[in-house]
């Protein structure tokens, strides 16, 4: 087989700790996914802590082309979808002598029972 | 996709492209780019990639001769990193080569025929352990100066590769410093060894950054790479940065500058130095450096010797 078809392109993802999400690292060439896994460790994980690795053949990835990416631009009129659009409630709650339950407060509720 | 973007003329695409460059929006492999940008990147990155691979060879020569197990492990780790950097950069170059139907195998052939060059500093002999230290300290130091200048390169994949590479170069530079400082604090003979290495490498270190003006050698890519925001500084600015960072350190270790006339002009805020001998660069461009052919032959031999591995692995996926 010629070298033009021998190599396949793999994208490499890894996570630093068991609880973190996967992050894209880089791509590499390998003849199959087992070799891709070995190459991923050799090429990208020589030092940093790593808890798991994915290798994905590029032909299985549906990406966006340049034109499609243009559709990702957001109009700047979507405040009703975000907390920012409701910031005025802070002032209103003050009138009732209550603190607003903002993102920082609500996201702090997770975890162990106090 | 049928939309207006498809109907864009080359001129409009170019305009949109330059707008992205000016705004600092990264260009990605699949994005439209002018031919000049693509060919400039291919030349720059394939040369950088092959230089990493060829650059591992002068240091590899010192793996069996390193003076202790600790030093052997250190230099082996560095040689492995250089090959890893080569892998990263060749990947970036290959994605750019797609429209031309070329691959890594073609780049390797270009290296063998002399069409693809590798950096001047990797054509030289490494005579002593002092050379091994000096390569880590000053050759890698010079490379760090040029590579960090491109950390924000307009081409996203190259910028991301450089972030990985420069992080490891920090280790390389310190590895080199550790060897040099051990010798500088050693015997007279050891100090003489690093002074001798510095004397022999000085010209190559200055040449490494390229000529200040394109008239010196007839060609220069620096204007194009700056125009497209691949790099920010000129060859001369990078050489001056190198002097500013390293001359005080060289002197502090009790070493002498090989260029006796060298001094800093406070008023003009520039280092004044003797122009290096550019004929060295012309010779290595023809692969006529002291070790050019020996190292290319080593690469050719290993490429041929390992051909059966590529064939064997290819068989399992066909």
PDB file of N, CA and C in Angstrom, chain B residues 54 110-119 122-123 280-294 296 300:
ATOM      1  N   UNK B  54      15.721  16.853  12.579  1.00  0.00           N
ATOM      2  CA  UNK B  54      17.158  16.833  12.305  1.00  0.00           C
ATOM      3  C   UNK B  54      17.941  17.368  13.512  1.00  0.00           C
ATOM      4  N   UNK B 110      11.515  15.523   0.051  1.00  0.00           N
ATOM      5  CA  UNK B 110      12.062  16.866  -0.191  1.00  0.00           C
ATOM      6  C   UNK B 110      13.281  17.133   0.687  1.00  0.00           C
ATOM      7  N   UNK B 111      13.245  16.591   1.897  1.00  0.00           N
ATOM      8  CA  UNK B 111      14.395  16.739   2.797  1.00  0.00           C
ATOM      9  C   UNK B 111      15.602  15.992   2.199  1.00  0.00           C
ATOM     10  N   UNK B 112      15.340  14.773   1.723  1.00  0.00           N
ATOM     11  CA  UNK B 112      16.429  13.949   1.189  1.00  0.00           C
ATOM     12  C   UNK B 112      17.051  14.561  -0.072  1.00  0.00           C
ATOM     13  N   UNK B 113      16.212  15.166  -0.907  1.00  0.00           N
ATOM     14  CA  UNK B 113      16.748  15.738  -2.148  1.00  0.00           C
ATOM     15  C   UNK B 113      17.362  17.125  -1.927  1.00  0.00           C
ATOM     16  N   UNK B 114      17.128  17.705  -0.758  1.00  0.00           N
ATOM     17  CA  UNK B 114      17.717  19.011  -0.468  1.00  0.00           C
ATOM     18  C   UNK B 114      16.770  20.164  -0.782  1.00  0.00           C
ATOM     19  N   UNK B 115      15.558  19.841  -1.266  1.00  0.00           N
ATOM     20  CA  UNK B 115      14.593  20.899  -1.582  1.00  0.00           C
ATOM     21  C   UNK B 115      14.089  21.550  -0.299  1.00  0.00           C
ATOM     22  N   UNK B 116      13.897  20.726   0.735  1.00  0.00           N
ATOM     23  CA  UNK B 116      13.458  21.241   2.029  1.00  0.00           C
ATOM     24  C   UNK B 116      14.693  21.367   2.934  1.00  0.00           C
ATOM     25  N   UNK B 117      14.903  22.576   3.434  1.00  0.00           N
ATOM     26  CA  UNK B 117      16.106  22.834   4.245  1.00  0.00           C
ATOM     27  C   UNK B 117      15.807  22.614   5.729  1.00  0.00           C
ATOM     28  N   UNK B 118      16.890  22.420   6.487  1.00  0.00           N
ATOM     29  CA  UNK B 118      16.734  22.452   7.945  1.00  0.00           C
ATOM     30  C   UNK B 118      17.716  23.460   8.521  1.00  0.00           C
ATOM     31  N   UNK B 119      17.441  23.923   9.751  1.00  0.00           N
ATOM     32  CA  UNK B 119      18.160  25.067  10.324  1.00  0.00           C
ATOM     33  C   UNK B 119      19.673  24.904  10.341  1.00  0.00           C
ATOM     34  N   UNK B 122      21.917  22.920  12.909  1.00  0.00           N
ATOM     35  CA  UNK B 122      21.913  21.462  13.019  1.00  0.00           C
ATOM     36  C   UNK B 122      22.786  20.769  11.980  1.00  0.00           C
ATOM     37  N   UNK B 123      23.574  21.563  11.268  1.00  0.00           N
ATOM     38  CA  UNK B 123      24.509  21.005  10.288  1.00  0.00           C
ATOM     39  C   UNK B 123      25.910  20.884  10.875  1.00  0.00           C
ATOM     40  N   UNK B 280      28.320  30.709   5.625  1.00  0.00           N
ATOM     41  CA  UNK B 280      27.931  29.484   6.329  1.00  0.00           C
ATOM     42  C   UNK B 280      26.500  29.089   5.956  1.00  0.00           C
ATOM     43  N   UNK B 281      25.628  30.103   5.901  1.00  0.00           N
ATOM     44  CA  UNK B 281      24.224  29.826   5.601  1.00  0.00           C
ATOM     45  C   UNK B 281      24.057  29.316   4.171  1.00  0.00           C
ATOM     46  N   UNK B 282      24.846  29.892   3.256  1.00  0.00           N
ATOM     47  CA  UNK B 282      24.775  29.444   1.854  1.00  0.00           C
ATOM     48  C   UNK B 282      25.230  27.992   1.741  1.00  0.00           C
ATOM     49  N   UNK B 283      26.275  27.646   2.491  1.00  0.00           N
ATOM     50  CA  UNK B 283      26.801  26.273   2.426  1.00  0.00           C
ATOM     51  C   UNK B 283      25.791  25.271   2.990  1.00  0.00           C
ATOM     52  N   UNK B 284      25.188  25.591   4.137  1.00  0.00           N
ATOM     53  CA  UNK B 284      24.242  24.625   4.714  1.00  0.00           C
ATOM     54  C   UNK B 284      22.955  24.528   3.888  1.00  0.00           C
ATOM     55  N   UNK B 285      22.631  25.616   3.187  1.00  0.00           N
ATOM     56  CA  UNK B 285      21.446  25.566   2.323  1.00  0.00           C
ATOM     57  C   UNK B 285      21.663  24.553   1.195  1.00  0.00           C
ATOM     58  N   UNK B 286      22.918  24.322   0.848  1.00  0.00           N
ATOM     59  CA  UNK B 286      23.240  23.294  -0.162  1.00  0.00           C
ATOM     60  C   UNK B 286      23.563  21.957   0.521  1.00  0.00           C
ATOM     61  N   UNK B 287      23.295  21.875   1.831  1.00  0.00           N
ATOM     62  CA  UNK B 287      23.627  20.682   2.626  1.00  0.00           C
ATOM     63  C   UNK B 287      25.119  20.353   2.571  1.00  0.00           C
ATOM     64  N   UNK B 288      25.931  21.421   2.617  1.00  0.00           N
ATOM     65  CA  UNK B 288      27.385  21.235   2.581  1.00  0.00           C
ATOM     66  C   UNK B 288      28.023  21.639   3.910  1.00  0.00           C
ATOM     67  N   UNK B 289      27.278  21.539   4.993  1.00  0.00           N
ATOM     68  CA  UNK B 289      27.849  21.794   6.316  1.00  0.00           C
ATOM     69  C   UNK B 289      28.666  20.592   6.761  1.00  0.00           C
ATOM     70  N   UNK B 290      29.386  20.774   7.891  1.00  0.00           N
ATOM     71  CA  UNK B 290      30.302  19.725   8.360  1.00  0.00           C
ATOM     72  C   UNK B 290      29.605  18.363   8.528  1.00  0.00           C
ATOM     73  N   UNK B 291      28.378  18.380   9.042  1.00  0.00           N
ATOM     74  CA  UNK B 291      27.699  17.106   9.310  1.00  0.00           C
ATOM     75  C   UNK B 291      26.391  16.944   8.518  1.00  0.00           C
ATOM     76  N   UNK B 292      26.153  17.811   7.525  1.00  0.00           N
ATOM     77  CA  UNK B 292      24.889  17.775   6.778  1.00  0.00           C
ATOM     78  C   UNK B 292      24.622  16.398   6.182  1.00  0.00           C
ATOM     79  N   UNK B 293      25.583  15.899   5.415  1.00  0.00           N
ATOM     80  CA  UNK B 293      25.354  14.642   4.696  1.00  0.00           C
ATOM     81  C   UNK B 293      25.286  13.454   5.653  1.00  0.00           C
ATOM     82  N   UNK B 294      26.140  13.466   6.681  1.00  0.00           N
ATOM     83  CA  UNK B 294      26.128  12.351   7.639  1.00  0.00           C
ATOM     84  C   UNK B 294      24.759  12.233   8.297  1.00  0.00           C
ATOM     85  N   UNK B 296      21.831  13.528   7.209  1.00  0.00           N
ATOM     86  CA  UNK B 296      20.803  13.174   6.228  1.00  0.00           C
ATOM     87  C   UNK B 296      20.858  11.676   5.932  1.00  0.00           C
ATOM     88  N   UNK B 300      17.958   8.975   6.166  1.00  0.00           N
ATOM     89  CA  UNK B 300      17.597   8.130   5.014  1.00  0.00           C
ATOM     90  C   UNK B 300      17.626   6.662   5.406  1.00  0.00           C
TER      91      UNK B 300
END
